[in-house]
Amino acid sequence: MQYKAEIHVTLKRTVNDPQGLAIRGGLHSLGYETVESVRAGKFIEVWLEATSAEEARRLADEMSDQLLANPVIEDYAIAIADAATS
C-alpha cells in the first residue's frame, strides 16, 4: 500500500534560529509588531510503499534520522496518511 509521510523538521529550541529572526524582523517592518517569535523549518512529503502505517512511520523515522534531519540540532515530527485519503 502507498503511504504519504509528512515530515516537519525544526531547529531544537536551544539552537539559535537566524532565519526565524530575519523573518520576525521582516514582519515587524511590515507592521506586524505583535509577532514575538518565529521558528523556521522545513516540510518534506515522502510517498512510499509499506505493508502498514506502522511500517511507513518506521521507515520515515529512519529516513529522518539518517538524512532528512540533523538529530544533533533538529527535531522532527511525522504524520502518516494512506494514499487513498491524501
CSV table of C-alpha atoms in Angstrom, one decimal:
chain,number,residue,atom,x,y,z
A,1,MET,CA,0.0,0.0,0.0
A,2,GLN,CA,1.2,3.5,-0.7
A,3,TYR,CA,1.5,6.0,2.2
A,4,LYS,CA,2.4,9.7,2.5
A,5,ALA,CA,4.8,10.7,5.3
A,6,GLU,CA,4.6,14.4,6.2
A,7,ILE,CA,7.8,15.3,8.0
A,8,HIS,CA,8.2,18.7,9.8
A,9,VAL,CA,11.8,19.5,10.7
A,10,THR,CA,12.6,22.4,13.0
A,11,LEU,CA,15.7,23.5,15.0
A,12,LYS,CA,15.7,22.5,18.6
A,13,ARG,CA,14.6,25.2,21.0
A,14,THR,CA,18.1,25.6,22.3
A,15,VAL,CA,19.6,26.3,18.8
A,16,ASN,CA,19.7,29.9,17.6
A,17,ASP,CA,17.4,30.4,14.5
A,18,PRO,CA,18.8,33.2,12.4
A,19,GLN,CA,16.3,32.6,9.6
A,20,GLY,CA,13.4,32.9,12.2
A,21,LEU,CA,14.9,36.1,13.5
A,22,ALA,CA,15.2,37.5,10.0
A,23,ILE,CA,11.5,36.6,9.3
A,24,ARG,CA,10.4,38.2,12.5
A,25,GLY,CA,12.3,41.4,11.6
A,26,GLY,CA,10.7,41.4,8.2
A,27,LEU,CA,7.2,41.0,9.7
A,28,HIS,CA,8.0,43.8,12.2
A,29,SER,CA,9.0,46.1,9.3
A,30,LEU,CA,5.7,45.3,7.6
A,31,GLY,CA,3.8,46.5,10.7
A,32,TYR,CA,3.2,43.1,12.4
A,33,GLU,CA,4.8,44.3,15.7
A,34,THR,CA,2.8,41.8,17.8
A,35,VAL,CA,4.9,38.9,16.4
A,36,GLU,CA,7.1,37.8,19.3
A,37,SER,CA,8.9,34.8,17.9
A,38,VAL,CA,9.4,32.9,14.6
A,39,ARG,CA,11.0,29.5,14.2
A,40,ALA,CA,11.7,28.4,10.6
A,41,GLY,CA,11.9,24.9,9.4
A,42,LYS,CA,11.2,22.6,6.5
A,43,PHE,CA,8.3,20.4,5.4
A,44,ILE,CA,9.0,17.2,3.5
A,45,GLU,CA,6.5,14.9,1.8
A,46,VAL,CA,7.7,11.4,1.1
A,47,TRP,CA,5.4,8.9,-0.8
A,48,LEU,CA,6.4,5.3,-0.1
A,49,GLU,CA,5.3,1.7,-0.3
A,50,ALA,CA,4.8,-0.1,3.0
A,51,THR,CA,2.7,-3.0,4.4
A,52,SER,CA,1.2,-0.9,7.2
A,53,ALA,CA,1.1,2.6,8.6
A,54,GLU,CA,3.4,1.4,11.4
A,55,GLU,CA,6.0,0.3,8.8
A,56,ALA,CA,5.6,3.6,6.9
A,57,ARG,CA,6.2,5.5,10.2
A,58,ARG,CA,9.3,3.4,11.0
A,59,LEU,CA,10.7,4.0,7.5
A,60,ALA,CA,10.1,7.7,7.7
A,61,ASP,CA,11.7,7.8,11.1
A,62,GLU,CA,14.8,6.0,9.7
A,63,MET,CA,14.9,8.4,6.8
A,64,SER,CA,14.7,11.4,9.1
A,65,ASP,CA,17.4,10.1,11.4
A,66,GLN,CA,19.8,9.3,8.6
A,67,LEU,CA,19.2,12.1,6.1
A,68,LEU,CA,16.3,14.4,6.4
A,69,ALA,CA,17.1,15.9,9.8
A,70,ASN,CA,20.3,16.5,11.8
A,71,PRO,CA,19.3,15.0,15.2
A,72,VAL,CA,22.1,17.0,16.9
A,73,ILE,CA,20.4,20.3,16.2
A,74,GLU,CA,16.9,19.5,14.8
A,75,ASP,CA,13.7,17.9,15.9
A,76,TYR,CA,11.2,16.3,13.6
A,77,ALA,CA,7.5,15.2,13.7
A,78,ILE,CA,6.0,12.7,11.3
A,79,ALA,CA,2.4,12.2,10.2
A,80,ILE,CA,1.4,9.2,8.1
A,81,ALA,CA,-1.6,9.0,5.8
A,82,ASP,CA,-2.5,6.4,3.3
A,83,ALA,CA,-2.7,7.4,-0.4
A,84,ALA,CA,-6.4,6.8,-0.6
A,85,THR,CA,-7.1,9.6,1.9
A,86,SER,CA,-4.4,12.0,0.8
